[in-house]
Amino acid sequence: MPAPRPAHLEPSELGTKEYWDKLYATELANHESNPKDTGTVWFDDADAEAKMVQFLAELDDEGNLNARTILDLGCGNGSLLRAVRDEIFADGVPDGDTEVKLLGVDYSEASVSLARSVVGEVADAEAGAGAGADGLPISFAVWDMLQGSASELVQDGQAAACWDLVLDKGTFDAISLGNTTRDNDDGGADGSPSVEVQYRAQVLNLLRPGGRFLITSCNWTETELCAWMEDEEERERAAQNGGAWLVKAGRVAYPSFQFGGVQGQTVCTVCFEKRVAPVS
């Protein structure tokens, strides 16, 4: 029997675009007045960013990553994507003919402006590219995870599901907090899917077959994240109809605490891999 989906989170202002527009407008103004103030690094108290980067570096060292196209969902100030770029490509690109694409997206224009400014603007400011120390540029774009199409992030003629690695540090949390649907587990009374289900579908639209999805959350436990991302009913349908699904492919260990006989942790990071049914 499929595992039940977790209960929805209660709606919060942290799930609204207005909240994030206001926050990043403030952080952008602070950065403009003091360039050393680069904004908030989310989950910094748990050292989540460094742990995510270390996890990916170990995958890469083992030859199990091979990420040349990397997408950061909800890029904030661009900190995570910069850290991943600097670690994974510290020695440059092994294959000089391989095109590397690093893109951070956010639905808040102020967030994208902050990321562009923090990473460093270049001549083509309209494209939002900032060249790093190793010469690999990072681009940023305004894009709504739930309203946008995956094809909007690629060039004409390129497959939308082209990303080797998709990152998320807190974005699924924020999206879940914006869910006002309480009619049923699947979504609205009209049968529309919940935002959590829409999110998973979009991740599948973005990833190439075999691509990795690394997500960090403070609002969902590891078990709950797996329940949302590893939908058993979807997997069965996909296997029969030539579709795609996500499977757990690893996790990041964090210090745990025990209270009242229950063990837990404040943050969890889980890696998933996209599987595709073979064509018969």
XYZ file of C-alpha atoms in Angstrom:
280
model
C 0.000 0.000 0.000
C 1.450 3.428 -0.947
C 2.751 5.576 1.910
C 0.280 8.342 2.818
C 1.211 11.859 1.862
C 2.206 14.115 4.758
C -0.243 16.634 6.148
C 0.042 20.025 4.464
C 1.858 22.794 6.312
C -0.225 25.633 7.669
C -0.086 28.670 5.347
C 2.344 31.407 6.369
C 3.485 34.778 5.057
C 6.798 33.041 4.279
C 4.895 31.318 1.496
C 3.946 34.570 -0.233
C 5.806 36.362 -3.003
C 5.159 39.668 -1.244
C 7.197 38.524 1.749
C 10.220 37.528 -0.339
C 10.044 40.603 -2.574
C 10.151 42.807 0.514
C 12.948 40.818 2.162
C 15.180 40.781 -0.910
C 14.495 44.446 -1.672
C 15.849 45.198 1.808
C 18.858 42.917 1.335
C 19.573 44.458 -2.070
C 19.473 47.966 -0.590
C 21.780 46.866 2.232
C 24.219 45.358 -0.270
C 24.219 48.487 -2.405
C 25.098 50.613 0.614
C 27.604 48.072 1.953
C 28.983 45.595 -0.634
C 30.333 43.396 2.164
C 26.739 42.697 3.214
C 25.814 39.929 0.768
C 22.533 38.918 2.373
C 21.283 35.848 4.188
C 22.697 32.367 3.675
C 19.735 30.198 4.615
C 20.257 27.320 7.081
C 23.725 28.666 7.840
C 23.309 27.674 11.494
C 23.195 24.021 10.385
C 26.083 24.517 7.929
C 23.711 23.131 5.289
C 25.358 24.798 2.308
C 28.799 23.387 3.111
C 27.316 19.940 3.735
C 25.452 19.998 0.413
C 28.638 20.987 -1.395
C 30.632 18.272 0.386
C 28.014 15.656 -0.540
C 28.183 16.672 -4.211
C 31.982 16.756 -4.171
C 32.075 13.189 -2.874
C 29.635 12.083 -5.580
C 31.798 13.795 -8.171
C 34.991 12.204 -6.848
C 33.307 8.798 -7.107
C 32.335 9.522 -10.707
C 28.624 9.470 -9.850
C 27.707 13.089 -10.574
C 29.030 14.299 -13.947
C 27.109 17.563 -13.585
C 27.725 20.060 -16.370
C 24.306 21.719 -16.279
C 23.273 22.867 -12.800
C 20.052 24.656 -11.851
C 19.392 26.277 -8.464
C 15.694 26.681 -7.636
C 15.108 29.772 -5.501
C 18.648 31.120 -5.759
C 18.387 33.862 -3.120
C 21.720 35.698 -3.146
C 23.381 33.046 -5.333
C 25.544 31.717 -2.511
C 24.796 28.005 -2.979
C 25.377 27.972 -6.726
C 28.663 29.848 -6.313
C 29.845 27.372 -3.682
C 28.902 24.374 -5.844
C 30.613 25.910 -8.886
C 33.799 26.648 -6.972
C 33.994 23.081 -5.607
C 32.878 20.976 -8.569
C 34.876 22.964 -11.115
C 37.835 23.870 -8.895
C 40.183 22.278 -11.435
C 38.272 23.524 -14.458
C 36.148 21.467 -16.833
C 37.711 18.038 -17.536
C 36.425 17.978 -21.094
C 37.200 21.286 -22.753
C 34.502 20.676 -25.342
C 31.784 20.198 -22.725
C 29.480 23.169 -22.323
C 28.859 24.103 -18.697
C 25.663 25.921 -17.761
C 25.066 27.256 -14.254
C 21.719 28.959 -13.703
C 19.999 30.287 -10.600
C 16.307 31.179 -10.753
C 13.925 32.921 -8.383
C 10.440 34.372 -8.735
C 11.540 37.512 -6.896
C 13.166 40.102 -9.153
C 14.911 41.613 -6.130
C 16.490 38.234 -5.341
C 17.823 37.906 -8.881
C 19.167 41.476 -8.774
C 20.909 40.725 -5.480
C 22.437 37.493 -6.816
C 23.690 39.242 -9.949
C 25.248 41.997 -7.882
C 26.819 39.668 -5.321
C 28.263 37.268 -7.888
C 29.554 40.174 -9.919
C 28.102 41.816 -12.981
C 29.860 41.666 -16.332
C 29.360 43.624 -19.523
C 26.210 41.750 -20.436
C 24.289 42.808 -17.342
C 20.994 42.135 -19.093
C 21.828 38.423 -19.202
C 22.888 38.533 -15.573
C 26.136 36.604 -15.991
C 28.963 36.848 -13.476
C 32.335 35.267 -14.221
C 33.922 33.390 -11.363
C 37.585 32.997 -10.489
C 37.755 29.863 -12.613
C 36.215 31.622 -15.601
C 32.905 29.761 -15.496
C 29.978 32.194 -15.553
C 26.853 31.913 -13.439
C 23.607 33.285 -14.834
C 20.470 34.306 -12.972
C 16.925 34.678 -14.249
C 13.470 35.528 -12.944
C 11.370 32.369 -13.193
C 8.361 31.088 -11.277
C 8.754 27.431 -10.355
C 5.020 26.704 -10.418
C 3.857 29.056 -13.165
C 6.759 28.797 -15.598
C 7.571 26.191 -18.223
C 10.797 24.181 -18.108
C 11.345 25.036 -21.780
C 11.745 28.718 -20.844
C 15.132 27.950 -19.274
C 16.752 26.451 -22.377
C 17.564 27.604 -25.877
C 15.245 26.892 -28.782
C 15.562 23.322 -29.957
C 17.104 22.105 -26.701
C 15.288 19.508 -24.619
C 13.712 21.057 -21.517
C 14.692 18.064 -19.367
C 18.408 18.761 -19.730
C 19.638 19.533 -16.220
C 22.202 17.175 -14.708
C 21.736 18.593 -11.222
C 18.886 20.564 -9.653
C 19.377 22.214 -6.247
C 16.914 23.438 -3.635
C 17.740 24.937 -0.253
C 14.476 26.053 1.341
C 12.396 26.720 -1.772
C 10.143 23.684 -1.391
C 9.614 24.821 2.202
C 8.444 28.260 1.077
C 6.223 26.829 -1.656
C 4.642 24.437 0.843
C 3.902 27.339 3.200
C 2.005 29.055 0.397
C -0.349 26.120 -0.043
C -3.869 27.240 0.837
C -5.453 24.003 -0.400
C -7.104 21.920 2.282
C -9.828 20.131 0.310
C -8.086 16.793 -0.186
C -4.668 15.168 -0.374
C -4.333 15.711 -4.109
C -5.187 19.398 -4.222
C -8.237 21.494 -4.846
C -11.847 20.454 -4.928
C -11.669 20.722 -8.724
C -9.004 18.007 -8.798
C -6.074 20.364 -9.405
C -2.855 19.085 -7.813
C -1.466 20.581 -4.617
C 1.600 22.814 -4.841
C 3.767 19.992 -3.495
C 2.627 17.689 -6.302
C 3.102 20.467 -8.875
C 6.606 21.034 -7.530
C 7.614 17.383 -7.935
C 6.213 17.324 -11.469
C 8.259 20.401 -12.387
C 11.455 18.868 -10.997
C 10.842 15.846 -13.226
C 10.289 18.194 -16.175
C 13.690 19.784 -15.529
C 15.943 16.794 -14.824
C 17.516 14.678 -17.528
C 17.141 10.901 -17.106
C 19.601 9.901 -14.392
C 19.914 13.504 -13.204
C 20.215 14.286 -9.491
C 18.009 16.479 -7.318
C 19.496 17.647 -3.999
C 17.042 19.295 -1.618
C 17.400 20.737 1.886
C 14.425 21.429 4.145
C 13.767 22.634 7.670
C 9.980 22.207 7.537
C 9.808 18.594 6.376
C 11.492 15.543 7.854
C 13.475 13.184 5.651
C 10.598 10.701 5.749
C 8.122 13.393 4.711
C 10.339 14.639 1.882
C 10.597 11.105 0.549
C 6.825 10.719 0.794
C 6.341 13.820 -1.372
C 9.092 13.071 -3.895
C 8.915 9.267 -4.128
C 5.261 8.885 -5.020
C 4.679 5.135 -5.323
C 1.448 5.446 -7.293
C 3.134 7.813 -9.735
C 6.038 5.408 -10.053
C 3.737 2.516 -10.909
C 1.885 4.582 -13.510
C 5.138 5.885 -14.982
C 6.632 2.401 -15.208
C 3.584 1.223 -17.143
C 3.247 4.274 -19.385
C 6.874 5.114 -20.143
C 7.019 8.020 -17.693
C 9.514 9.206 -15.083
C 9.774 9.207 -11.303
C 12.178 10.067 -8.471
C 14.000 7.608 -6.215
C 16.080 8.355 -3.146
C 19.789 8.207 -3.984
C 21.468 9.471 -0.824
C 21.273 11.729 2.202
C 23.371 14.179 4.187
C 23.999 13.415 7.852
C 23.387 16.190 10.392
C 23.839 16.216 14.170
C 20.674 14.916 15.819
C 19.025 15.663 19.139
C 16.777 13.651 21.418
C 13.787 15.001 23.303
C 11.104 13.024 25.081
C 12.541 9.793 23.744
C 12.234 10.990 20.134
C 15.318 11.576 17.997
C 15.331 14.297 15.367
C 17.236 17.068 13.606
C 16.463 20.642 12.598
C 17.442 20.277 8.922
C 17.491 17.412 6.433
C 19.076 17.060 2.997
C 18.080 14.284 0.608
C 19.300 13.385 -2.868
C 16.957 11.913 -5.476
C 17.610 10.510 -8.928
C 15.303 10.655 -11.931
C 14.410 7.269 -13.370
C 12.662 6.738 -16.689
C 10.784 3.639 -17.781
C 12.516 1.821 -20.655
C 10.914 2.087 -24.057
C 9.480 -1.281 -25.021
